[in-house]
Coordinates of C-alpha atoms in Angstrom, one line a residue:
Chain A
M1 CA 0.0 0.0 0.0
D2 CA 1.6 3.3 -1.0
F3 CA 0.8 6.6 0.5
Q4 CA -2.0 7.4 -2.0
E5 CA -3.8 4.2 -1.2
A6 CA -3.3 4.8 2.5
L7 CA -4.7 8.3 2.2
A8 CA -7.7 6.9 0.2
A9 CA -8.3 4.4 3.0
V10 CA -8.4 7.1 5.6
F11 CA -10.2 9.9 3.8
T12 CA -12.8 9.0 1.1
F13 CA -15.9 11.0 0.5
D14 CA -17.3 9.0 -2.5
N15 CA -21.0 8.3 -2.3
Y16 CA -21.1 10.4 0.9
A17 CA -24.7 11.4 0.6
E18 CA -25.8 7.8 0.3
L19 CA -23.7 6.6 3.2
L20 CA -24.9 9.3 5.6
P21 CA -28.4 7.9 6.4
L22 CA -26.8 4.5 7.2
V23 CA -24.9 6.0 10.1
R24 CA -27.9 8.0 11.5
N25 CA -28.0 5.8 14.5
S26 CA -24.3 6.0 15.1
L27 CA -24.4 9.8 14.9
L28 CA -27.2 10.0 17.4
A29 CA -25.4 7.6 19.8
G30 CA -22.2 9.5 19.3
A31 CA -23.8 12.9 20.2
V32 CA -25.4 11.5 23.3
L33 CA -22.2 9.8 24.4
G34 CA -20.3 13.1 23.7
L35 CA -22.7 14.9 26.0
L36 CA -22.2 12.2 28.7
G37 CA -18.4 12.1 28.3
G38 CA -18.2 15.9 28.5
L39 CA -20.3 16.1 31.6
I40 CA -18.7 13.3 33.6
G41 CA -15.2 14.3 32.5
V42 CA -15.4 17.5 34.5
F43 CA -15.9 15.4 37.7
V44 CA -13.2 12.9 36.6
M45 CA -10.8 15.8 36.4
M46 CA -11.9 17.3 39.7
R47 CA -11.7 14.0 41.6
D48 CA -8.4 13.0 39.9
L49 CA -9.8 9.8 38.5
A50 CA -8.1 9.5 35.1
F51 CA -6.2 6.3 36.1
A52 CA -9.4 4.8 37.5
V53 CA -11.1 5.4 34.1
H54 CA -8.4 3.4 32.5
G55 CA -8.7 0.6 35.1
I56 CA -12.5 0.4 34.8
A57 CA -12.2 0.3 31.0
E58 CA -10.0 -2.8 31.1
L59 CA -12.5 -4.7 33.3
S60 CA -15.3 -3.5 31.1
F61 CA -13.3 -5.0 28.2
A62 CA -13.1 -8.3 30.1
G63 CA -16.9 -8.2 30.6
A64 CA -17.6 -7.5 27.0
A65 CA -15.2 -10.2 25.8
F66 CA -17.0 -12.7 28.1
A67 CA -20.3 -11.7 26.7
L68 CA -19.0 -12.2 23.2
L69 CA -17.7 -15.6 24.1
V70 CA -21.0 -16.9 25.5
G71 CA -23.1 -15.1 22.9
A72 CA -24.6 -12.6 25.3
N73 CA -25.3 -8.9 24.7
V74 CA -21.8 -7.2 24.4
V75 CA -23.0 -3.8 25.7
A76 CA -24.6 -5.6 28.8
G77 CA -21.4 -7.5 29.4
S78 CA -19.3 -4.4 29.2
L79 CA -21.7 -2.6 31.6
V80 CA -21.5 -5.4 34.2
G81 CA -17.7 -5.5 34.0
S82 CA -17.2 -1.8 34.4
V83 CA -19.8 -1.2 37.1
L84 CA -18.3 -4.1 39.1
A85 CA -14.9 -2.6 38.7
A86 CA -16.1 0.9 39.6
L87 CA -17.9 -0.4 42.7
V88 CA -14.7 -2.2 43.9
L89 CA -12.7 1.0 43.5
G90 CA -15.4 3.1 45.1
L91 CA -15.7 0.8 48.1
M92 CA -12.0 0.0 48.6
G93 CA -10.0 3.0 47.6
I94 CA -11.2 6.2 49.2
R95 CA -7.8 7.7 49.4
A96 CA -6.0 8.4 46.1
R97 CA -2.9 6.5 47.0
D98 CA -4.8 3.3 47.9
R99 CA -7.0 3.7 44.9
N100 CA -4.0 3.9 42.5
S101 CA -2.4 0.8 43.8
I102 CA -5.7 -1.1 43.7
I103 CA -6.2 0.0 40.1
G104 CA -2.7 -1.0 39.2
V105 CA -3.4 -4.5 40.6
V106 CA -6.8 -5.0 39.1
M107 CA -6.2 -3.5 35.6
P108 CA -3.8 -6.2 34.2
F109 CA -6.0 -8.9 35.7
G110 CA -9.0 -7.6 33.8
L111 CA -7.0 -7.2 30.6
G112 CA -5.7 -10.7 31.0
L113 CA -9.2 -12.1 31.5
G114 CA -10.4 -10.2 28.4
I115 CA -7.6 -11.7 26.3
L116 CA -8.4 -15.2 27.6
F117 CA -12.0 -14.8 26.6
L118 CA -11.1 -13.4 23.2
S119 CA -8.7 -16.2 22.4
L120 CA -11.4 -18.7 23.2
Y121 CA -13.9 -16.9 21.0
E122 CA -14.1 -18.3 17.5
G123 CA -16.3 -15.8 15.8
R124 CA -15.4 -12.8 13.6
A125 CA -12.0 -11.3 14.2
A126 CA -13.5 -7.8 13.7
N127 CA -15.6 -8.2 16.8
K128 CA -12.5 -8.9 18.9
F129 CA -10.7 -5.9 17.6
G130 CA -13.8 -3.8 17.9
L131 CA -13.8 -4.2 21.7
L132 CA -10.4 -2.6 22.0
T133 CA -10.7 0.0 19.4
G134 CA -14.4 0.8 19.0
Q135 CA -17.2 -0.3 16.8
I136 CA -20.0 2.3 16.8
V137 CA -20.6 2.1 13.0
S138 CA -22.6 -1.1 13.5
V139 CA -25.1 0.3 16.0
D140 CA -28.5 -1.2 15.4
D141 CA -31.8 0.1 16.8
V142 CA -31.8 -2.2 19.9
Q143 CA -28.2 -1.2 20.8
L144 CA -29.0 2.4 20.2
G145 CA -31.9 2.2 22.6
L146 CA -29.7 0.6 25.3
L147 CA -26.9 3.1 24.7
V148 CA -29.1 6.2 24.7
G149 CA -31.3 5.0 27.5
S150 CA -28.3 4.3 29.8
A151 CA -26.7 7.6 28.9
V152 CA -29.9 9.5 29.7
V153 CA -30.2 7.8 33.1
V154 CA -26.6 8.7 34.0
I155 CA -27.1 12.3 32.9
V156 CA -30.3 12.7 34.9
V157 CA -28.7 11.2 38.1
L158 CA -25.6 13.3 37.6
A159 CA -27.8 16.4 37.3
A160 CA -29.6 15.4 40.5
I161 CA -26.4 15.2 42.5
W162 CA -24.5 18.0 40.7
R163 CA -24.1 20.5 43.5
P164 CA -23.3 18.2 46.4
L165 CA -21.0 16.2 44.1
T166 CA -19.2 19.5 43.2
F167 CA -18.9 20.3 46.9
A168 CA -17.6 16.9 47.8
S169 CA -15.2 16.9 44.9
A170 CA -13.8 20.3 45.6
D171 CA -13.4 19.8 49.3
A172 CA -14.5 16.5 50.8
D173 CA -13.8 17.5 54.5
L174 CA -15.9 20.7 54.3
A175 CA -18.7 19.0 52.5
E176 CA -18.7 16.3 55.1
A177 CA -18.8 18.8 57.9
R178 CA -21.9 20.4 56.3
G179 CA -23.7 17.0 56.2
V180 CA -23.2 16.2 52.6
P181 CA -23.1 12.3 52.3
V182 CA -19.6 12.3 50.8
R183 CA -19.0 8.6 50.9
G184 CA -22.3 7.7 49.4
L185 CA -21.9 10.3 46.6
S186 CA -18.4 8.9 45.9
I187 CA -19.7 5.4 45.4
L188 CA -22.7 6.6 43.4
F189 CA -20.4 8.6 41.2
M190 CA -18.2 5.6 40.6
V191 CA -21.2 3.6 39.4
L192 CA -22.1 6.5 37.0
L193 CA -18.5 6.5 35.8
G194 CA -18.6 2.8 35.3
V195 CA -21.7 3.1 33.1
A196 CA -20.2 6.0 31.2
V197 CA -17.0 4.0 30.6
A198 CA -18.9 1.0 29.3
L199 CA -20.9 3.2 26.9
S200 CA -17.8 5.0 25.7
I201 CA -16.1 1.7 25.0
Q202 CA -18.8 1.1 22.3
V203 CA -17.6 4.2 20.5
V204 CA -13.8 4.4 20.9
G205 CA -12.9 1.0 22.5
A206 CA -11.4 0.1 25.8
L207 CA -8.0 1.4 25.0
L208 CA -9.1 4.9 23.9
V209 CA -11.8 5.7 26.5
L210 CA -9.7 8.4 28.0
S211 CA -10.0 10.5 24.8
L212 CA -13.7 10.8 25.4
L213 CA -13.8 11.0 29.3
I214 CA -10.7 13.0 30.0
T215 CA -9.4 15.0 27.1
P216 CA -12.4 17.2 26.4
A217 CA -12.7 18.2 30.1
A218 CA -8.9 18.7 30.4
A219 CA -9.0 20.9 27.3
A220 CA -11.9 23.0 28.8
L221 CA -10.0 23.5 32.1
K222 CA -7.1 25.0 30.1
L223 CA -9.4 27.8 29.0
T224 CA -11.6 28.7 32.0
A225 CA -12.3 28.0 35.7
A226 CA -15.9 29.2 35.6
P227 CA -17.9 26.0 36.3
G228 CA -20.6 26.7 33.8
R229 CA -18.2 27.5 31.0
V230 CA -16.1 24.4 31.8
V231 CA -19.2 22.2 31.4
V232 CA -20.3 23.8 28.2
L233 CA -16.9 23.7 26.6
S234 CA -16.2 20.1 27.7
V235 CA -19.5 18.9 26.3
A236 CA -18.9 20.8 23.1
F237 CA -15.4 19.4 22.6
A238 CA -16.6 15.8 23.3
C239 CA -19.5 16.1 20.9
V240 CA -17.3 17.6 18.2
S241 CA -14.8 14.8 18.6
V242 CA -17.3 11.9 18.4
V243 CA -19.6 13.3 15.8
G244 CA -16.8 14.7 13.7
G245 CA -14.9 11.4 14.0
I246 CA -17.9 9.4 12.8
L247 CA -18.4 11.8 9.8
L248 CA -14.8 11.7 8.8
A249 CA -14.6 7.9 9.2
L250 CA -17.6 7.3 7.0
G251 CA -16.0 6.9 3.6
G252 CA -12.7 5.3 4.7
R253 CA -11.9 1.7 5.7
V254 CA -10.4 2.6 9.1
P255 CA -12.2 2.3 12.4
I256 CA -13.6 5.6 13.8
S257 CA -11.5 5.7 17.0
P258 CA -8.4 7.2 15.4
Y259 CA -10.5 10.1 14.0
V260 CA -12.1 10.7 17.4
T261 CA -8.9 10.6 19.4
T262 CA -7.1 12.8 16.8
I263 CA -9.8 15.5 16.9
S264 CA -10.0 15.3 20.6
F265 CA -6.2 15.6 20.9
A266 CA -6.1 18.5 18.4
I267 CA -8.7 20.4 20.4
Y268 CA -6.6 19.8 23.6
L269 CA -3.5 21.1 21.9
A270 CA -5.3 24.2 20.6
C271 CA -6.6 24.9 24.1
R272 CA -3.1 24.5 25.6
L273 CA -1.8 26.9 23.0
I274 CA -4.4 29.5 23.8
A275 CA -3.8 29.1 27.5
S276 CA -0.1 29.6 27.2
R277 CA -0.6 32.7 25.2
R278 CA -2.8 34.0 27.9
V279 CA -0.4 33.3 30.8
T280 CA 1.1 36.8 30.5
G281 CA -2.4 38.2 30.5
T282 CA -3.4 36.2 33.6
A283 CA -0.3 37.2 35.5
G284 CA -1.0 40.8 34.6
R285 CA -4.6 40.5 35.9
R286 CA -3.4 39.0 39.2
T287 CA -0.9 41.9 39.7
V288 CA -3.6 44.4 38.9
S289 CA -5.9 42.8 41.4
A290 CA -3.2 42.8 44.0
S291 CA -2.5 46.5 43.6
A292 CA -6.2 47.2 43.6
R293 CA -6.4 45.5 47.0
G294 CA -3.4 47.5 48.1
S295 CA -5.4 50.7 47.8
G296 CA -8.5 49.2 49.3
V297 CA -9.6 48.3 52.8
S298 CA -7.1 45.6 53.3
P299 CA -3.8 47.0 52.2
T300 CA -1.3 44.2 52.7
P301 CA -1.2 41.4 50.1
S302 CA -1.2 38.2 52.0
T303 CA 1.3 35.5 51.9
Chain B
M1 CA -21.0 41.9 79.2
R2 CA -20.2 38.7 77.5
G3 CA -18.6 35.5 78.5
A4 CA -19.2 33.0 81.2
P5 CA -17.7 34.6 84.3
L6 CA -16.9 31.5 86.1
S7 CA -15.3 31.8 89.5
F8 CA -11.8 30.4 89.7
A9 CA -11.5 27.9 92.4
P10 CA -7.9 26.5 92.7
T11 CA -8.1 22.8 92.8
T12 CA -5.7 20.0 92.6
D13 CA -8.3 17.7 91.0
W14 CA -7.8 18.4 87.3
K15 CA -10.1 15.7 86.2
S16 CA -13.1 17.6 87.4
P17 CA -12.8 21.2 86.3
M18 CA -15.1 23.7 87.7
A19 CA -16.2 25.3 84.4
S20 CA -19.4 23.6 83.4
T21 CA -20.3 22.0 86.6
N22 CA -20.6 25.4 88.2
P23 CA -23.4 27.4 86.7
G24 CA -22.8 30.0 89.4
P25 CA -25.0 32.9 90.3
A26 CA -23.1 35.2 88.0
A27 CA -24.0 33.2 84.8
P28 CA -25.5 35.5 82.2
P29 CA -29.3 35.1 82.0
K30 CA -29.3 33.7 78.4
Q31 CA -27.5 30.6 79.7
A32 CA -30.3 29.8 82.1
A33 CA -33.0 29.3 79.4
V34 CA -31.0 28.5 76.3
R35 CA -29.8 25.0 75.5
P36 CA -26.0 24.7 75.0
A37 CA -25.0 24.6 71.4
V38 CA -22.2 22.2 72.3
S39 CA -22.2 20.0 75.3
L40 CA -19.4 17.6 76.3
R41 CA -19.9 15.3 79.3
G42 CA -17.1 13.2 80.7
A43 CA -15.6 13.2 77.3
G44 CA -12.3 11.3 76.9
L45 CA -10.1 10.5 73.9
S46 CA -7.0 8.3 73.8
F47 CA -4.7 7.1 71.0
G48 CA -3.2 3.8 72.1
T49 CA -1.8 4.3 75.6
R50 CA -1.7 8.1 75.3
T51 CA -4.6 9.9 76.8
L52 CA -5.3 13.2 75.0
W53 CA -7.8 14.3 77.5
Q54 CA -10.5 12.8 79.7
G55 CA -13.3 13.8 82.0
L56 CA -13.9 16.8 79.8
D57 CA -17.1 18.6 80.8
V58 CA -17.8 21.7 78.8
D59 CA -21.0 23.5 77.7
I60 CA -20.6 26.1 75.0
M61 CA -23.6 28.4 74.8
P62 CA -25.0 30.1 71.6
G63 CA -23.1 33.3 71.2
E64 CA -20.1 32.2 73.1
F65 CA -16.5 32.3 71.8
L66 CA -14.4 29.5 73.2
A67 CA -10.7 29.5 72.3
V68 CA -9.0 26.1 72.5
L69 CA -5.3 26.4 73.3
G70 CA -2.5 24.0 74.0
P71 CA 0.7 22.6 72.6
N72 CA 0.9 20.5 69.5
G73 CA -0.4 17.0 70.0
S74 CA -2.6 18.0 73.0
G75 CA -5.7 17.0 71.1
K76 CA -7.1 20.4 69.9
T77 CA -7.8 19.3 66.4
S78 CA -9.1 15.9 67.7
L79 CA -11.6 17.8 69.7
L80 CA -12.9 19.4 66.5
K81 CA -13.0 16.0 64.8
V82 CA -15.2 14.7 67.6
L83 CA -17.6 17.6 67.1
L84 CA -17.5 17.0 63.4
G85 CA -18.4 13.4 64.0
L86 CA -15.2 12.2 62.3
Q87 CA -13.7 10.8 65.6
A88 CA -15.6 8.8 68.2
L89 CA -15.1 9.5 71.8
D90 CA -13.6 6.7 74.0
E91 CA -15.8 7.7 76.9
G92 CA -18.5 10.3 77.6
T93 CA -20.9 12.0 75.3
A94 CA -20.8 14.9 72.9
L95 CA -24.1 16.7 72.1
L96 CA -24.5 19.3 69.3
D97 CA -27.5 21.4 69.6
G98 CA -29.0 18.9 72.0
R99 CA -28.4 15.9 69.7
P100 CA -25.5 13.4 69.7
V101 CA -22.9 14.5 67.2
A102 CA -23.4 12.9 63.7
R103 CA -21.1 12.8 60.7
G104 CA -21.6 16.4 59.6
S105 CA -24.5 18.6 60.2
R106 CA -26.3 21.6 58.6
A107 CA -25.9 23.4 62.0
L108 CA -22.1 23.3 61.6
G109 CA -19.7 25.8 59.9
Y110 CA -16.1 24.7 59.7
I111 CA -13.0 26.6 58.8
P112 CA -10.3 23.9 58.4
Q113 CA -6.5 24.2 58.6
Q114 CA -5.1 25.7 55.5
K115 CA -4.8 23.4 52.6
S116 CA -4.4 24.6 49.0
F117 CA -6.4 23.7 45.9
P118 CA -4.8 22.2 42.8
P119 CA -4.2 24.8 40.1
E120 CA -6.8 23.5 37.7
T121 CA -9.7 23.3 40.1
P122 CA -12.7 24.4 38.0
L123 CA -14.0 26.9 40.6
R124 CA -13.6 30.7 40.9
A125 CA -13.4 32.4 44.3
R126 CA -17.1 33.1 44.1
D127 CA -18.0 29.5 43.3
L128 CA -16.1 28.3 46.4
V129 CA -18.0 30.7 48.6
G130 CA -21.2 29.7 46.8
L131 CA -20.7 26.0 47.9
G132 CA -21.2 27.2 51.4
V133 CA -24.5 28.9 50.4
D134 CA -26.2 26.0 48.7
G135 CA -23.6 23.3 47.9
H136 CA -25.4 20.8 50.1
R137 CA -28.6 21.1 48.1
W138 CA -29.5 18.5 45.4
G139 CA -29.8 19.2 41.8
V140 CA -28.5 22.0 39.6
R141 CA -28.7 25.7 40.6
W142 CA -31.5 27.4 38.5
R143 CA -32.3 30.7 40.2
T144 CA -29.2 32.7 40.7
Q145 CA -30.3 36.2 41.7
G146 CA -30.5 35.9 45.5
Y147 CA -27.5 33.5 45.3
T148 CA -25.3 36.0 43.6
E149 CA -26.2 38.8 46.0
R150 CA -25.5 36.6 49.0
V151 CA -22.1 35.5 47.6
D152 CA -21.1 39.1 46.7
A153 CA -22.0 40.2 50.3
L154 CA -19.9 37.3 51.8
L155 CA -17.0 38.2 49.5
E156 CA -17.2 41.8 50.6
D157 CA -17.2 40.7 54.3
V158 CA -13.8 39.0 53.9
G159 CA -12.4 41.6 51.6
A160 CA -12.3 39.2 48.6
R161 CA -14.3 41.2 46.0
S162 CA -11.2 42.1 44.0
Y163 CA -10.5 38.4 43.3
A164 CA -14.0 37.2 43.1
D165 CA -13.6 35.8 39.6
T166 CA -10.1 34.5 39.9
P167 CA -9.7 30.7 39.8
V168 CA -9.1 29.4 43.4
G169 CA -6.1 27.4 42.3
L170 CA -4.3 30.7 41.5
L171 CA -4.9 32.3 44.8
S172 CA -2.4 32.5 47.7
G173 CA -2.9 30.6 50.9
G174 CA -4.2 33.7 52.7
E175 CA -6.6 34.5 50.0
Q176 CA -8.0 30.9 50.0
Q177 CA -8.3 31.0 53.8
R178 CA -10.4 34.1 53.7
L179 CA -12.7 32.4 51.2
R180 CA -13.0 29.4 53.5
A181 CA -14.1 31.8 56.3
A182 CA -16.7 33.3 54.0
Q183 CA -17.9 29.8 53.0
A184 CA -18.2 28.7 56.6
L185 CA -20.2 31.8 57.5
A186 CA -22.5 31.5 54.5
A187 CA -24.9 29.2 56.2
D188 CA -25.2 31.2 59.4
P189 CA -24.2 28.1 61.4
A190 CA -25.3 27.5 65.0
V191 CA -21.8 26.2 65.8
L192 CA -18.7 27.5 64.1
L193 CA -15.6 25.3 64.3
C194 CA -12.3 26.9 63.4
D195 CA -9.0 25.0 63.1
E196 CA -6.2 27.6 63.2
P197 CA -8.1 29.8 60.8
L198 CA -5.5 32.6 61.0
L199 CA -2.5 30.7 59.9
S200 CA -0.9 32.1 56.7
L201 CA -2.8 35.4 57.1
D202 CA -1.0 38.6 57.5
L203 CA -1.8 40.8 60.5
H204 CA -4.5 42.9 58.7
H205 CA -6.4 39.9 57.5
Q206 CA -5.9 38.1 60.8
Q207 CA -7.8 41.1 62.4
A208 CA -10.4 41.1 59.6
V209 CA -11.1 37.4 59.8
S210 CA -11.2 37.2 63.6
A211 CA -13.5 40.3 63.8
L212 CA -15.7 38.5 61.3
I213 CA -15.8 35.4 63.4
N214 CA -16.4 37.5 66.5
R215 CA -19.4 39.1 64.8
Q216 CA -20.8 35.7 63.9
S217 CA -20.5 34.7 67.5
H218 CA -21.7 37.7 69.5
E219 CA -24.1 39.3 67.0
R220 CA -25.5 36.3 65.2
N221 CA -25.4 34.1 68.2
S222 CA -23.2 31.3 67.0
A223 CA -21.1 29.2 69.4
V224 CA -17.5 29.4 68.2
V225 CA -14.9 26.8 69.0
F226 CA -11.6 28.4 67.9
V227 CA -8.5 26.2 67.9
T228 CA -5.4 28.3 67.9
H229 CA -1.8 28.2 69.2
E230 CA -1.8 32.0 69.6
I231 CA -4.5 33.7 71.7
N232 CA -3.5 37.3 71.1
P233 CA -5.2 38.0 67.8
V234 CA -8.6 37.0 69.3
I235 CA -7.9 38.0 73.0
D236 CA -10.6 40.8 72.8
Y237 CA -13.2 38.3 71.6
V238 CA -12.6 35.3 73.7
D239 CA -15.2 34.5 76.4
R240 CA -13.6 31.4 77.7
V241 CA -10.4 29.4 77.2
L242 CA -10.0 25.7 77.1
Y243 CA -6.4 24.9 77.7
L244 CA -5.3 21.4 76.9
A245 CA -1.9 20.1 77.9
D246 CA -0.3 16.9 78.9
G247 CA -3.6 14.9 79.1
R248 CA -5.2 17.5 81.4
F249 CA -7.1 20.7 80.8
R250 CA -8.5 23.8 82.3
V251 CA -11.6 25.8 81.3
G252 CA -12.4 29.4 82.3
A253 CA -12.2 33.1 81.4
P254 CA -8.8 34.1 79.9
S255 CA -7.9 36.0 83.0
E256 CA -8.4 32.8 85.1
V257 CA -6.7 30.3 82.8
M258 CA -3.8 32.4 81.4
T259 CA -2.0 32.8 84.6
S260 CA 1.5 31.6 85.7
E261 CA 0.0 29.5 88.4
V262 CA -2.5 27.6 86.2
L263 CA -0.2 27.0 83.3
S264 CA 2.7 26.0 85.5
D265 CA 0.5 23.4 87.0
L266 CA -0.8 22.2 83.7
Y267 CA 2.6 21.9 82.2
R268 CA 4.1 20.6 85.5
S269 CA 7.0 23.0 85.1
P270 CA 7.5 26.6 85.8
V271 CA 5.8 28.8 83.2
E272 CA 5.5 32.6 83.5
V273 CA 2.6 34.5 82.0
L274 CA 3.2 38.2 81.4
E275 CA 0.6 40.7 80.3
S276 CA 1.6 43.8 78.3
N277 CA -0.7 46.1 76.5
G278 CA -3.5 43.6 76.5
R279 CA -1.2 41.0 75.0
I280 CA -0.4 37.8 76.8
V281 CA 3.1 36.5 76.6
V282 CA 3.9 33.0 77.9
V283 CA 7.5 32.4 78.8
G284 CA 9.3 29.2 79.5
L285 CA 7.0 26.6 77.9
P286 CA 8.7 23.2 77.7
D287 CA 10.4 23.0 74.3
A288 CA 9.4 19.5 73.5
T289 CA 5.7 20.0 73.7
T290 CA 5.2 23.3 72.1
H291 CA 5.8 25.7 69.2
H292 CA 4.2 28.7 70.7
H293 CA 5.0 31.9 68.9
E294 CA 5.2 33.7 72.2
V295 CA 8.1 31.7 73.5
V296 CA 10.9 34.1 74.4

């Protein structure tokens, strides 16, 4: 395959208009999962759970591989695997250090199980590969219902616990003092995260979940600290990545995940660039505010 | 007049202090009818073989400012943890507003020891204070008008208006600490627990924040438990002192507890308490057990 052929495999827009209706389901699922990933990513960043997302994804992969082996619903298998993993992490690892070592122990075990199930499976090789790298192009109506339904449930629950979860994520001690059920929220959030990971795996695969659950929120945080704007930007970035990835992948012969991860990464790079250009401006603003305080009621800048 | 003017009766039995067991004829009238905001009865706490304190009987009334003093490791912060419901007593009972302490309470405000936020925390100064206003409520915030006014007023109170929209991760320790004070006062708590709230504040802001806590106590009738290693910044506001040292304690008005006699007895070594210009200087504290700023 020379470069021309490789390029044609990656970017082809022949018969685009005819292909588009075929991926209507995928686009819809992609948009909903983008919304979910963008929302939950903000809390993943605040709670420093990036590594946990990766660990949950590997167990989700094991669940999905097992479902494939026994001929069960792959989405359901993936859900069971990741929710179980998320619960274990939520119950056992409250402190970040404990949590990271537990993830480090559990993750390779999950990946190993998944590989075992896949090597026992004798069906289509594309199915095996799809679990690791994503397979949303083949979403049928039943799967779409399950994906969108689960995503909507997660989003609704997340909205219901939004404020206390923000409080608990920003400062667990203070939230606890005020009577916020910090531990309960932490476990509930892990379950929501487990579901979100299982759903995202259907789009980008177990290995690339971080591009949907971390990168958009991380990019948004480069640009602003205002909570509302972080959420809007993070959701926008995630949706653009997924939907854009599906649209670009349509004509080519390559899975959609490289498109999704590349768009998501490009957005992150752009945000970093904008943020670094702004650094001088931010420093200036802080100095101005310090001198403004100097002339105010409280003259001495604090330590 | 404020405070609980408890008579000072020299006693060798440190396990049964006179403070709360002696209502006394001079007790302010509000104490007679009002239920204590915090009530400790025979409270004791040990870690392994080391007893932090035991037999602690203290009632803290609404509107009372109690300073908790003592060397490092004397159990000051542990006392707050008991009231926060994060640490169980080994003996005795702790009541908060008439009920046994639970893990957290809407009646509590808490200013923790200084701890900084990671740089990319997605909160501005105003959002952090806002968590104190309605962060415990379920759902997403829809109506913002009253909320914004409340947050602005709280920011004004602690002199934080100029950095209201700055990300908390970019603020200095002192700036963050003022926001925590504003956050704790947001809910108008019945009991305000402060753990070294003045650390990392410069003198001006020490005065501003302690005046604010004083107002919460004496004007808005909150019971304040103020853990500190340095009484002078709040000396004008303190009604009573709880001095913890070496497994024992003493409760009473500052003039009764902060004396050479009482502290020498608590520390079991000669300690001299000097007063100059309304400031209290403690000289000769045992090195191993203390990091008092006043040590000369």
